[in-house]
Amino acid sequence: MRKYFIGALAGLLAAACARPVPVAQDGTGLWLAAARPYDEILNGIHPAFNPRLAPEEYRIYDKDGERYIDAGSEAGLRYGVYALQRAEVLGEAGPGIDLSGKPYYDIRVLNHWDNLDDTVERGYAGLSMWEWTAPEIPEERIRRYGELCASIGLNGSVLNNVNANPLILDAEHIARVAKMADILREYGIKTYLSIKWTSPMTLSGLKGGDPLDPKVRQWWKDKAKEIYAAIPDFGGFLVKANSEGQAGPQDYGRTHADGANMLAEALQPYGGIVMWRAFVYSPTSPDRANQAVEEFLPLDGQFADNVIVQIKNGPVDFQPREPFSPLFGRLKETKMMMEFQITQEYLGFSNHLAYHGTTWEECLQADTYRQGPGSPVYKAVNAIAGVANTGQDPDFCGYVFAQANWYAFGRLAWDPTLSAAQIADEWVRQTFLKPEGMSPKAFEKKFVMPVKGILMASREAVVDYEMPLGLHHLFGGTHYGPAPWERLGRPDWTPAYYHQADSAGIGFDRTRTGSGNVDQYNEPLASAFNDLETCPENLLLWFHHLPWDYKLASGRTLWDEICLHYDRGIRTVDGFRATWQGLKPYVSPALWEETDRKLTIQARDARWWRDACVGYFQTFSGRPLPADVEPLKTPIDSLIGRSILSDQLGMPQHDEAGNPIIVKP
Ligand code: GCW
């Protein structure tokens, strides 16, 4: 009897221990959630400045039972404290620690596409976090942002949209930006601004914007002087010129180099830089992917020392998968800067779970062959920028899983050789609190591993259900949903321009007999892309137009493979939902519900993508779906010409069940 009683009690106790106490988390802690506060860590170490270390470098070590952080400057010390904070959460801060760090790139910036009316271009987390229209700057939020950026090693912010409003340079805005810069400086973050080419005309009534006109040059010199008087460590300008309708030096018969160098001259006395974007294309060229090289290669070597050309990772526009931009392999005498897009313009906004660690790892590690084999993209670039996914939402990003992309960007900017898997691991452990009463081992197995699994599979899932095998730009209006049928309007803004589907086949012919884009890459890549035998399958339809019955490595036809990829994407997201069901005990009810709702939306959207793309392409292929895929849900006739209902901010609307609300525009 007694034995039975003890046994029962032990059982009860074990059950109590096995059931973790739910955690109070709402996603606002971000990756600092599971850490000890910064000040507490700082107070527990001996800081020392070591002039032999680079300014942003640190070394953490133990001596005689005490912990030290040596640093090259205050910035290095800050990064050291954050590194220790991370190491503690990861269980890597035990006695005898010896941990050093030094950033790979000197310039590691976020680009905010925030407008002065508080809207955010391609922003999916509410209005601008800077609250431009409010009487006061949002100091508390700016501090929190500074902390988050510093904790992952970022050291610069471009505060406003590259589609810039000239008023950002009026006296009132300069004064406001100076206040923001004063706060950001405390976190080691330099402030930069995007400028509009026509600013001198709007702000001072100058007649033109010719970069060789002495009056225009003087205007910019005076403006630089005014800015530096207010912000002595101002970082410089980011410029979108002669791109998507923005004015620029070409309007005056001058080149990108003439324009960039004029601004560079104005900023040079103060140590400022110009980040000049290479995102250029015009409707007249036969292949948009060719244009950046066509315009910028002839200018190689003509840019001033304080100009960096900012290049998007791929030659078109932040698609779910693109090859790397050929410019990375070709510009030899020009400083280059990577531009990644953290905000998910083409990957389901803040609704879809799409971890970009893998996207960026793929790009950074790709071999450009610029100096023979072993010349990865990350070594070709001198600096790095990411288009931010932040807004006024309490969790900054509109989705806890979107925070992982901000985190991953910062970590890769600090060390581009880190693996996506390691970064995912770090992020999960720092973001999600271990429920009380749960052993670290159990938490690892039951929560950390499955969530990492979701993250690591997520981007490929989006590629599969949106545009597999090298397909790209199948988007409609807001870039949220599919519209492969669209062919009206400017050709290079319509999906039909990119997929080229017809009864014979599908894909963009960029081979030597097509647009010749392959030859913008160095050998042996150029020939590898050109040749069907060696072109990577995941870029097949980026580089080739192929018949529906073309046989792939699997032995299946192209048509069947396309269908299978869409189907695989759907199944993968269904798998994420199923996994998340099992994770309910480990996160707060609110966070669980929200994620469950988003995963449901993602699963429904994935089917919409499949129905639209497979259904539409089937009108050309005329072939049935392979037997083992889920049948289409919505007939193509009721999808063609329709899109998702969006609110005033362009946010997509779904019904209670998570289905996209499809309407006739
Ligand atoms: O990705 C496209 C976006 C535009 C953006 C542009 C750019 C800021 O659709 O919204 O404008 O690229 O990068 O300049």
XYZ file of C-alpha atoms and ligand atoms in Angstrom:
679
model
C 0.000 0.000 0.000
C 2.728 2.417 1.042
C 4.815 1.491 -1.955
C 1.883 2.137 -4.200
C 1.366 5.546 -2.617
C 4.983 6.619 -3.112
C 4.903 5.366 -6.644
C 1.780 7.381 -7.372
C 3.274 10.491 -5.816
C 6.452 10.103 -7.850
C 4.303 9.726 -10.922
C 2.386 12.878 -10.068
C 5.590 14.794 -9.483
C 7.058 13.584 -12.740
C 3.897 14.648 -14.524
C 4.100 18.076 -12.908
C 7.710 18.425 -14.034
C 6.974 17.167 -17.512
C 4.293 19.766 -18.069
C 6.163 23.003 -18.658
C 4.784 26.190 -17.200
C 3.632 28.359 -20.102
C 5.881 31.324 -20.721
C 4.807 34.905 -20.961
C 6.175 35.927 -24.308
C 4.619 38.102 -26.920
C 7.362 38.392 -29.500
C 8.458 41.861 -28.380
C 11.594 40.593 -26.649
C 13.113 39.684 -30.006
C 16.458 37.896 -29.782
C 17.289 39.608 -26.531
C 14.359 37.830 -24.884
C 16.253 35.004 -23.283
C 19.303 37.043 -22.269
C 20.514 38.833 -19.136
C 20.373 42.622 -19.481
C 23.300 44.412 -21.085
C 24.191 46.465 -17.999
C 24.227 43.455 -15.758
C 26.721 41.749 -18.048
C 28.825 44.886 -18.400
C 28.987 45.247 -14.619
C 30.241 41.696 -14.269
C 33.353 42.107 -16.439
C 36.576 44.115 -16.476
C 36.659 46.265 -19.593
C 40.006 47.285 -21.055
C 40.945 49.227 -24.156
C 43.595 47.564 -26.220
C 44.971 49.753 -29.012
C 46.292 46.684 -30.819
C 42.723 45.633 -31.568
C 40.726 47.117 -34.464
C 38.173 49.714 -33.292
C 35.200 47.345 -33.471
C 37.112 44.272 -32.310
C 36.788 42.535 -28.936
C 38.288 39.664 -27.009
C 36.562 37.974 -24.069
C 38.655 35.844 -21.701
C 39.074 34.758 -18.083
C 42.096 35.423 -15.882
C 42.472 34.485 -12.224
C 38.804 33.709 -11.981
C 37.783 37.118 -13.333
C 36.223 37.910 -16.709
C 37.716 40.486 -19.069
C 36.681 42.116 -22.303
C 39.444 43.826 -24.235
C 38.304 46.090 -27.017
C 39.685 48.446 -29.619
C 37.197 51.166 -28.725
C 33.891 51.708 -27.004
C 32.214 50.132 -30.033
C 34.315 47.010 -29.652
C 33.413 46.804 -25.995
C 29.722 47.048 -26.817
C 30.020 44.224 -29.361
C 31.953 42.210 -26.807
C 29.243 42.556 -24.176
C 26.610 41.507 -26.681
C 28.751 38.574 -27.789
C 29.017 37.476 -24.181
C 25.280 37.862 -23.735
C 24.734 35.601 -26.755
C 27.344 33.109 -25.556
C 25.565 32.867 -22.201
C 22.276 31.921 -23.813
C 24.007 29.445 -26.081
C 25.760 27.885 -23.105
C 29.184 28.888 -24.413
C 30.238 31.274 -21.662
C 31.629 28.854 -19.117
C 34.928 29.364 -17.243
C 37.950 29.605 -19.520
C 36.023 31.380 -22.257
C 38.180 32.751 -25.068
C 36.055 34.465 -27.658
C 37.087 37.150 -30.122
C 35.266 38.971 -32.854
C 35.901 41.530 -35.538
C 33.489 42.574 -38.302
C 34.222 41.472 -41.855
C 32.729 44.639 -43.369
C 33.242 48.159 -42.045
C 29.854 49.329 -43.310
C 26.859 47.264 -42.158
C 23.676 49.223 -42.688
C 19.937 48.909 -42.721
C 18.090 50.735 -45.494
C 14.701 51.930 -44.320
C 12.271 52.588 -47.143
C 10.311 54.917 -44.844
C 8.471 57.902 -46.248
C 8.000 61.264 -44.581
C 4.219 60.692 -44.461
C 4.958 57.632 -42.290
C 4.068 55.042 -44.889
C 6.766 52.466 -45.593
C 7.424 51.279 -49.118
C 7.217 47.481 -49.014
C 6.778 47.693 -45.256
C 4.562 45.096 -43.609
C 4.879 45.922 -39.921
C 2.841 49.071 -39.644
C 3.756 52.686 -40.250
C 7.249 54.134 -40.031
C 8.983 53.399 -36.759
C 10.533 56.884 -36.940
C 7.114 58.622 -36.736
C 8.112 61.433 -39.050
C 4.768 63.194 -38.725
C 4.644 63.218 -34.904
C 5.721 66.353 -33.043
C 8.497 64.508 -31.198
C 10.805 61.691 -32.213
C 9.952 58.307 -30.630
C 12.980 58.172 -28.374
C 12.145 54.982 -26.567
C 11.637 53.010 -29.751
C 14.782 54.427 -31.305
C 16.746 53.303 -28.253
C 15.297 49.822 -28.430
C 16.127 49.695 -32.137
C 19.666 50.867 -31.421
C 20.086 48.127 -28.876
C 18.792 45.460 -31.255
C 21.003 46.617 -34.114
C 24.092 46.893 -31.929
C 23.499 43.448 -30.464
C 23.918 41.870 -33.903
C 26.716 44.164 -35.024
C 24.976 46.624 -37.342
C 26.525 50.084 -37.423
C 24.497 52.230 -39.792
C 20.959 53.214 -40.741
C 19.672 54.969 -43.815
C 16.557 56.494 -42.326
C 14.420 57.212 -45.384
C 13.213 55.645 -48.612
C 15.465 55.484 -51.669
C 12.468 56.907 -53.507
C 13.313 59.976 -51.523
C 11.324 63.045 -50.686
C 13.499 66.132 -51.249
C 12.176 67.645 -48.023
C 14.388 65.270 -46.036
C 17.134 67.839 -46.649
C 15.247 70.933 -45.485
C 16.303 72.632 -42.252
C 13.446 71.191 -40.235
C 14.214 67.597 -41.201
C 17.936 68.001 -40.743
C 17.271 69.172 -37.184
C 15.002 66.205 -36.566
C 17.448 63.736 -38.071
C 20.188 65.227 -35.870
C 18.151 64.344 -32.779
C 17.719 60.791 -34.026
C 21.424 60.579 -34.848
C 22.270 61.686 -31.289
C 20.453 58.640 -29.947
C 21.664 56.169 -32.548
C 25.258 57.276 -31.962
C 25.033 55.928 -28.426
C 24.616 52.486 -29.976
C 27.437 52.885 -32.477
C 25.040 53.504 -35.355
C 25.840 56.114 -37.981
C 23.015 57.962 -39.645
C 22.717 58.172 -43.437
C 20.026 59.654 -45.685
C 18.619 58.836 -49.096
C 18.529 61.872 -51.314
C 16.526 62.852 -54.333
C 18.484 63.945 -57.355
C 16.251 66.957 -57.918
C 16.656 68.341 -54.380
C 18.476 71.531 -55.443
C 15.622 72.350 -57.778
C 12.861 71.725 -55.249
C 14.587 73.269 -52.270
C 16.318 76.243 -53.895
C 14.752 76.745 -57.275
C 17.887 75.885 -59.260
C 16.992 75.367 -62.868
C 18.532 71.958 -63.431
C 20.492 69.098 -61.922
C 23.486 68.752 -64.218
C 26.240 67.329 -62.007
C 28.858 69.298 -63.913
C 27.059 72.609 -63.375
C 29.065 74.631 -60.813
C 25.877 75.963 -59.225
C 24.556 72.447 -58.647
C 27.905 71.348 -57.243
C 28.036 74.303 -54.907
C 24.497 73.585 -53.702
C 25.504 70.090 -52.636
C 28.679 71.364 -50.956
C 26.662 73.872 -48.975
C 24.127 71.216 -48.076
C 26.840 68.848 -46.877
C 28.278 71.625 -44.714
C 24.864 72.280 -43.209
C 24.284 68.580 -42.475
C 27.694 68.080 -40.872
C 27.211 71.125 -38.693
C 24.218 69.324 -37.181
C 25.509 65.733 -37.418
C 29.309 65.715 -37.231
C 29.574 61.952 -37.883
C 26.909 61.810 -40.605
C 27.509 58.702 -42.742
C 26.554 59.924 -46.196
C 23.990 59.562 -48.968
C 22.203 56.620 -50.556
C 21.094 57.399 -54.102
C 18.564 55.930 -56.488
C 19.023 57.827 -59.732
C 17.882 57.126 -63.283
C 16.021 54.142 -61.941
C 12.276 53.500 -62.050
C 11.453 57.028 -63.095
C 13.759 58.792 -60.634
C 15.722 61.679 -62.104
C 19.486 61.459 -62.351
C 22.627 62.599 -64.116
C 21.658 60.811 -67.341
C 18.889 63.376 -67.784
C 21.704 65.844 -68.449
C 23.739 63.552 -70.663
C 26.062 62.618 -67.772
C 26.895 59.216 -66.319
C 26.245 57.520 -63.001
C 29.907 58.189 -62.212
C 29.531 61.927 -62.876
C 26.558 62.026 -60.540
C 28.065 59.933 -57.779
C 31.371 61.780 -57.900
C 29.734 65.166 -57.553
C 28.053 64.071 -54.323
C 31.224 62.327 -53.202
C 33.160 65.551 -53.594
C 30.670 67.386 -51.379
C 30.905 64.735 -48.633
C 34.608 63.987 -48.891
C 35.920 66.757 -46.571
C 33.843 65.302 -43.741
C 34.555 61.624 -44.366
C 31.099 60.861 -45.777
C 30.360 58.292 -48.465
C 27.980 57.887 -51.394
C 26.149 54.605 -51.822
C 25.052 54.716 -55.464
C 22.533 52.076 -56.463
C 22.980 49.928 -59.553
C 19.283 49.016 -59.708
C 18.697 50.230 -63.266
C 16.594 48.953 -66.117
C 14.529 50.362 -68.944
C 11.615 48.978 -70.923
C 13.555 49.155 -74.163
C 16.206 46.565 -73.362
C 15.472 42.978 -74.406
C 16.610 41.573 -71.038
C 16.295 43.471 -67.777
C 18.827 41.119 -66.194
C 21.519 42.455 -68.556
C 21.174 46.119 -67.838
C 23.152 46.758 -64.698
C 26.283 45.305 -66.295
C 25.596 47.176 -69.535
C 25.407 50.502 -67.698
C 27.997 50.055 -64.975
C 30.780 47.978 -66.503
C 31.886 50.826 -68.832
C 32.189 53.050 -65.720
C 34.441 50.661 -63.803
C 37.327 52.643 -62.370
C 35.630 56.024 -62.784
C 34.060 56.283 -59.326
C 35.639 58.380 -56.577
C 37.190 56.628 -53.577
C 34.272 57.424 -51.297
C 31.664 55.974 -53.661
C 30.329 52.454 -53.208
C 28.034 50.958 -55.812
C 25.147 49.226 -54.064
C 24.010 46.120 -55.954
C 20.991 43.919 -55.281
C 21.878 40.277 -54.720
C 20.311 39.205 -58.012
C 20.160 40.842 -61.454
C 16.376 41.388 -61.441
C 14.756 42.222 -58.122
C 14.855 40.284 -54.849
C 13.029 37.277 -56.309
C 12.632 34.154 -54.153
C 15.582 32.725 -56.079
C 17.911 34.491 -58.481
C 21.478 33.799 -59.499
C 23.864 36.389 -58.033
C 24.207 39.669 -59.920
C 26.900 39.319 -62.590
C 28.273 42.726 -61.537
C 29.876 41.060 -58.499
C 32.117 39.128 -60.849
C 32.840 41.936 -63.262
C 33.506 45.253 -61.556
C 37.193 45.268 -60.685
C 38.042 48.894 -59.925
C 34.860 49.871 -58.141
C 33.878 49.403 -54.519
C 30.751 47.292 -54.268
C 28.117 46.873 -51.626
C 25.631 44.031 -51.294
C 21.936 44.949 -51.045
C 19.739 42.250 -49.553
C 16.032 42.659 -48.917
C 15.068 41.752 -45.378
C 11.478 42.850 -45.831
C 9.596 40.090 -47.638
C 8.285 42.011 -50.639
C 8.239 38.885 -52.781
C 8.031 36.232 -50.075
C 4.610 36.678 -48.544
C 5.115 39.958 -46.648
C 4.876 39.454 -42.881
C 2.425 36.570 -43.357
C 4.714 33.851 -44.661
C 7.455 32.203 -42.721
C 10.506 32.513 -44.978
C 13.917 32.465 -43.331
C 16.431 34.313 -45.477
C 19.570 32.969 -43.814
C 19.670 30.301 -46.509
C 18.953 32.768 -49.345
C 21.827 34.993 -48.340
C 24.232 32.184 -47.564
C 23.625 30.857 -51.092
C 24.445 34.267 -52.580
C 27.418 35.170 -50.377
C 29.072 31.802 -50.928
C 28.486 31.691 -54.705
C 31.737 31.666 -56.663
C 32.125 34.610 -59.044
C 35.454 33.345 -60.454
C 36.545 36.999 -60.581
C 40.061 35.918 -59.689
C 39.747 32.301 -60.675
C 38.040 29.649 -58.553
C 37.492 30.469 -54.892
C 36.237 34.051 -55.371
C 32.936 34.042 -53.511
C 30.557 36.980 -53.654
C 31.205 37.845 -50.020
C 34.850 38.565 -50.795
C 33.970 40.665 -53.838
C 31.929 43.196 -51.890
C 33.256 45.799 -49.471
C 30.109 46.590 -47.529
C 26.598 45.336 -46.956
C 23.069 46.744 -46.726
C 19.687 45.199 -45.962
C 16.282 46.707 -46.696
C 14.704 46.732 -43.254
C 11.491 44.949 -42.268
C 10.719 47.196 -39.308
C 7.666 49.263 -38.433
C 5.606 50.511 -35.522
C 4.244 47.045 -34.700
C 5.109 46.192 -31.087
C 7.299 43.323 -32.273
C 8.921 45.598 -34.917
C 8.497 43.111 -37.777
C 4.836 42.087 -37.841
C 5.700 38.418 -37.230
C 8.010 36.798 -34.766
C 9.548 34.714 -37.553
C 10.267 37.828 -39.608
C 12.558 38.940 -36.765
C 14.818 36.027 -37.688
C 15.650 37.785 -40.953
C 16.725 41.018 -39.292
C 18.843 38.927 -36.944
C 20.344 36.850 -39.752
C 21.186 39.932 -41.764
C 23.088 41.471 -38.873
C 25.011 38.306 -38.126
C 26.004 37.805 -41.780
C 27.005 41.458 -42.075
C 29.344 40.864 -39.152
C 30.604 37.521 -40.436
C 29.475 36.474 -43.922
C 30.980 33.023 -43.447
C 28.537 32.055 -40.690
C 26.182 29.295 -41.744
C 22.453 29.832 -42.042
C 21.960 26.819 -39.792
C 24.115 28.230 -37.005
C 22.334 31.578 -37.195
C 18.947 29.846 -37.055
C 20.109 27.949 -33.995
C 21.262 31.120 -32.242
C 18.087 32.985 -33.086
C 15.726 30.310 -31.797
C 17.566 29.936 -28.496
C 17.691 33.665 -27.872
C 14.138 34.437 -28.937
C 12.109 31.716 -27.260
C 12.169 31.301 -23.500
C 12.513 27.841 -22.079
C 9.372 27.072 -20.087
C 9.939 26.692 -16.384
C 10.336 23.136 -15.232
C 11.604 21.916 -18.560
C 15.116 20.600 -18.893
C 17.368 22.284 -21.437
C 17.757 18.942 -23.156
C 14.028 18.418 -23.509
C 13.564 21.990 -24.745
C 16.281 21.407 -27.299
C 14.690 18.241 -28.597
C 11.043 19.173 -28.424
C 11.179 22.827 -29.412
C 14.513 24.155 -30.671
C 15.158 21.368 -33.189
C 11.706 21.369 -34.794
C 11.644 25.171 -35.066
C 15.092 25.169 -36.649
C 13.835 22.534 -39.049
C 11.009 24.814 -40.102
C 13.314 27.800 -40.563
C 15.831 25.917 -42.645
C 13.182 24.457 -45.000
C 11.134 27.626 -45.279
C 12.700 29.598 -48.099
C 12.831 26.606 -50.424
C 9.166 25.987 -49.638
C 8.324 29.511 -50.816
C 10.392 29.016 -53.968
C 8.484 25.774 -54.601
C 4.974 27.136 -54.212
C 5.636 30.537 -55.805
C 8.139 30.019 -58.639
C 10.308 26.900 -58.780
C 13.051 25.834 -61.200
C 14.235 29.370 -61.925
C 10.851 30.902 -62.716
C 10.613 34.478 -61.479
C 8.488 37.589 -61.228
C 5.121 35.888 -61.535
C 3.628 38.505 -59.205
C 0.617 40.734 -59.536
C 0.111 44.326 -58.354
C 1.232 44.490 -54.739
C 3.734 41.640 -55.197
C 1.831 39.465 -52.735
C 0.065 37.024 -55.024
C 0.331 35.285 -58.387
C -0.598 36.864 -61.721
C 1.214 34.821 -64.392
C -1.505 35.863 -66.847
C -0.637 39.573 -66.721
C 0.791 40.891 -69.986
C -0.629 44.384 -70.312
C 1.448 47.477 -69.642
C 5.191 47.932 -69.476
C 6.601 44.555 -70.597
C 9.360 44.322 -67.989
C 6.772 44.795 -65.274
C 4.617 41.895 -66.395
C 5.033 38.219 -65.521
C 4.640 37.121 -69.147
C 7.919 38.910 -69.978
C 9.709 36.642 -67.508
C 8.072 33.229 -67.933
C 7.590 33.373 -71.730
C 5.151 30.461 -71.557
C 3.670 29.302 -74.853
C 2.454 26.030 -76.301
C 6.064 25.054 -77.034
C 7.386 25.547 -73.506
C 8.415 27.934 -70.746
C 11.386 29.930 -69.436
C 13.538 32.961 -70.324
C 16.225 32.176 -72.853
C 19.320 33.911 -71.518
C 21.748 31.621 -73.337
C 24.153 32.681 -76.080
C 21.385 32.200 -78.622
C 18.966 34.137 -76.403
C 19.659 37.363 -74.497
C 23.301 36.408 -73.935
C 23.036 37.113 -70.200
C 25.093 33.995 -69.425
C 28.161 35.721 -70.844
C 27.984 38.430 -68.208
C 29.298 35.747 -65.835
C 32.927 34.685 -65.722
C 33.980 31.310 -67.041
C 33.445 28.507 -66.237
C 30.081 29.770 -64.951
C 29.052 31.348 -68.246
C 29.347 28.045 -70.083
C 27.884 26.123 -67.171
C 24.747 28.299 -67.215
C 24.600 28.188 -71.006
C 24.739 24.422 -71.226
C 21.638 22.441 -70.258
C 23.776 19.614 -68.954
C 25.470 21.826 -66.366
C 22.950 24.567 -65.608
C 21.808 24.107 -62.000
C 18.281 22.753 -62.025
C 17.059 25.371 -59.563
C 17.925 28.066 -62.155
C 16.903 26.140 -65.260
C 14.063 28.389 -66.418
C 15.981 31.516 -65.439
C 18.477 30.732 -68.190
C 16.566 28.484 -70.618
C 13.315 28.276 -72.508
C 12.451 24.593 -72.627
C 9.766 22.350 -74.071
C 7.131 21.022 -71.692
C 8.336 17.489 -72.375
C 11.998 18.261 -71.713
C 13.397 15.482 -69.504
C 15.015 16.467 -66.211
C 17.604 14.568 -64.202
C 14.782 12.766 -62.391
C 13.635 11.285 -65.687
C 10.366 13.213 -65.411
C 9.171 15.843 -67.867
C 9.548 19.539 -67.166
C 5.778 19.862 -66.888
C 5.536 17.102 -64.291
C 8.461 18.553 -62.328
C 6.871 21.999 -62.246
C 3.687 20.465 -60.841
C 5.650 18.412 -58.313
C 7.538 21.449 -57.044
C 4.330 23.401 -56.449
C 2.914 20.371 -54.702
C 6.024 19.929 -52.583
C 5.820 23.571 -51.500
C 2.273 23.076 -50.283
C 3.119 19.888 -48.461
C 6.098 21.477 -46.778
C 3.946 24.283 -45.396
C 1.348 21.735 -44.275
C 4.232 20.070 -42.451
C 5.126 23.379 -40.723
C 1.534 23.649 -39.508
C 1.555 20.120 -38.184
C 4.847 20.712 -36.374
C 3.545 23.938 -34.876
C 0.491 22.088 -33.507
C 2.858 20.068 -31.353
C 4.669 23.145 -30.045
C 1.712 24.619 -28.227
C 2.983 23.827 -24.716
C 6.209 25.767 -25.196
C 5.157 29.262 -26.193
C 2.572 31.659 -24.840
C -0.986 31.125 -26.070
C -1.023 34.480 -27.858
C 2.192 33.821 -29.751
C 1.075 30.303 -30.590
C -2.288 31.479 -31.913
C -0.795 34.221 -34.014
C 1.745 31.914 -35.590
C -0.883 29.248 -36.168
C -3.048 31.796 -37.956
C -0.131 32.945 -40.111
C 0.851 29.390 -41.014
C -2.757 28.712 -41.989
C -2.719 31.782 -44.214
C 0.568 30.623 -45.705
C -0.849 27.182 -46.468
C -3.937 28.709 -48.118
C -1.854 31.237 -50.061
C 0.441 28.443 -51.219
C -2.574 26.680 -52.736
C -3.673 29.894 -54.394
C -0.197 30.220 -55.927
C -0.312 26.630 -57.113
C -3.815 26.919 -58.544
C -2.908 30.128 -60.361
C 0.458 29.077 -61.756
C -0.116 25.414 -62.514
C -3.637 26.178 -63.755
C -2.429 28.968 -66.007
C 0.590 27.137 -67.391
C -1.638 24.145 -68.055
C -3.533 26.239 -70.607
C -0.294 26.140 -72.628
C 1.082 22.737 -71.753
C -2.242 21.003 -72.302
C -1.037 18.177 -70.095
C -2.677 16.577 -67.074
C -1.254 16.879 -63.565
C 0.897 13.946 -62.482
C -1.095 11.344 -60.568
C 0.484 11.829 -57.154
C -0.124 15.552 -56.685
C -3.032 17.210 -54.888
C -5.641 18.282 -57.455
C -6.140 21.983 -58.140
C -8.726 23.601 -55.901
C -9.894 26.659 -57.816
C -10.512 26.588 -61.564
C -8.166 28.897 -63.434
C -11.039 30.834 -65.032
C -12.067 32.166 -61.660
C -8.496 33.303 -60.873
C -7.318 34.945 -64.078
C -7.391 38.724 -63.824
C -8.082 38.673 -60.093
C -5.990 39.577 -57.125
C -6.173 39.699 -53.372
C -8.180 42.356 -51.599
C -5.804 44.819 -49.953
C -6.330 47.521 -47.383
C -5.185 51.118 -47.760
C -1.634 50.235 -46.815
C -1.553 47.437 -49.363
C -1.866 44.725 -46.729
C -3.543 41.561 -48.087
C -6.877 40.477 -46.624
C -7.872 36.942 -45.679
C -11.140 35.485 -44.409
C -11.649 33.891 -40.988
C -10.416 30.550 -42.268
C -7.233 32.138 -43.625
C -8.234 32.025 -47.294
C -7.099 34.926 -49.456
C -10.040 37.138 -50.417
C -9.766 37.142 -54.198
C -11.464 39.992 -56.026
C -11.681 41.607 -59.424
C -9.630 44.777 -59.216
O 11.872 45.952 -55.454
C 11.473 47.099 -56.124
C 10.301 47.583 -55.363
C 10.192 49.080 -55.263
C 11.541 49.615 -54.845
C 12.554 49.270 -55.902
C 13.963 49.709 -55.525
C 12.071 51.454 -53.400
O 9.152 47.025 -55.916
O 9.198 49.372 -54.342
O 11.516 51.005 -54.594
O 12.603 47.884 -56.078
O 14.683 48.882 -54.994
O 14.320 50.840 -55.760
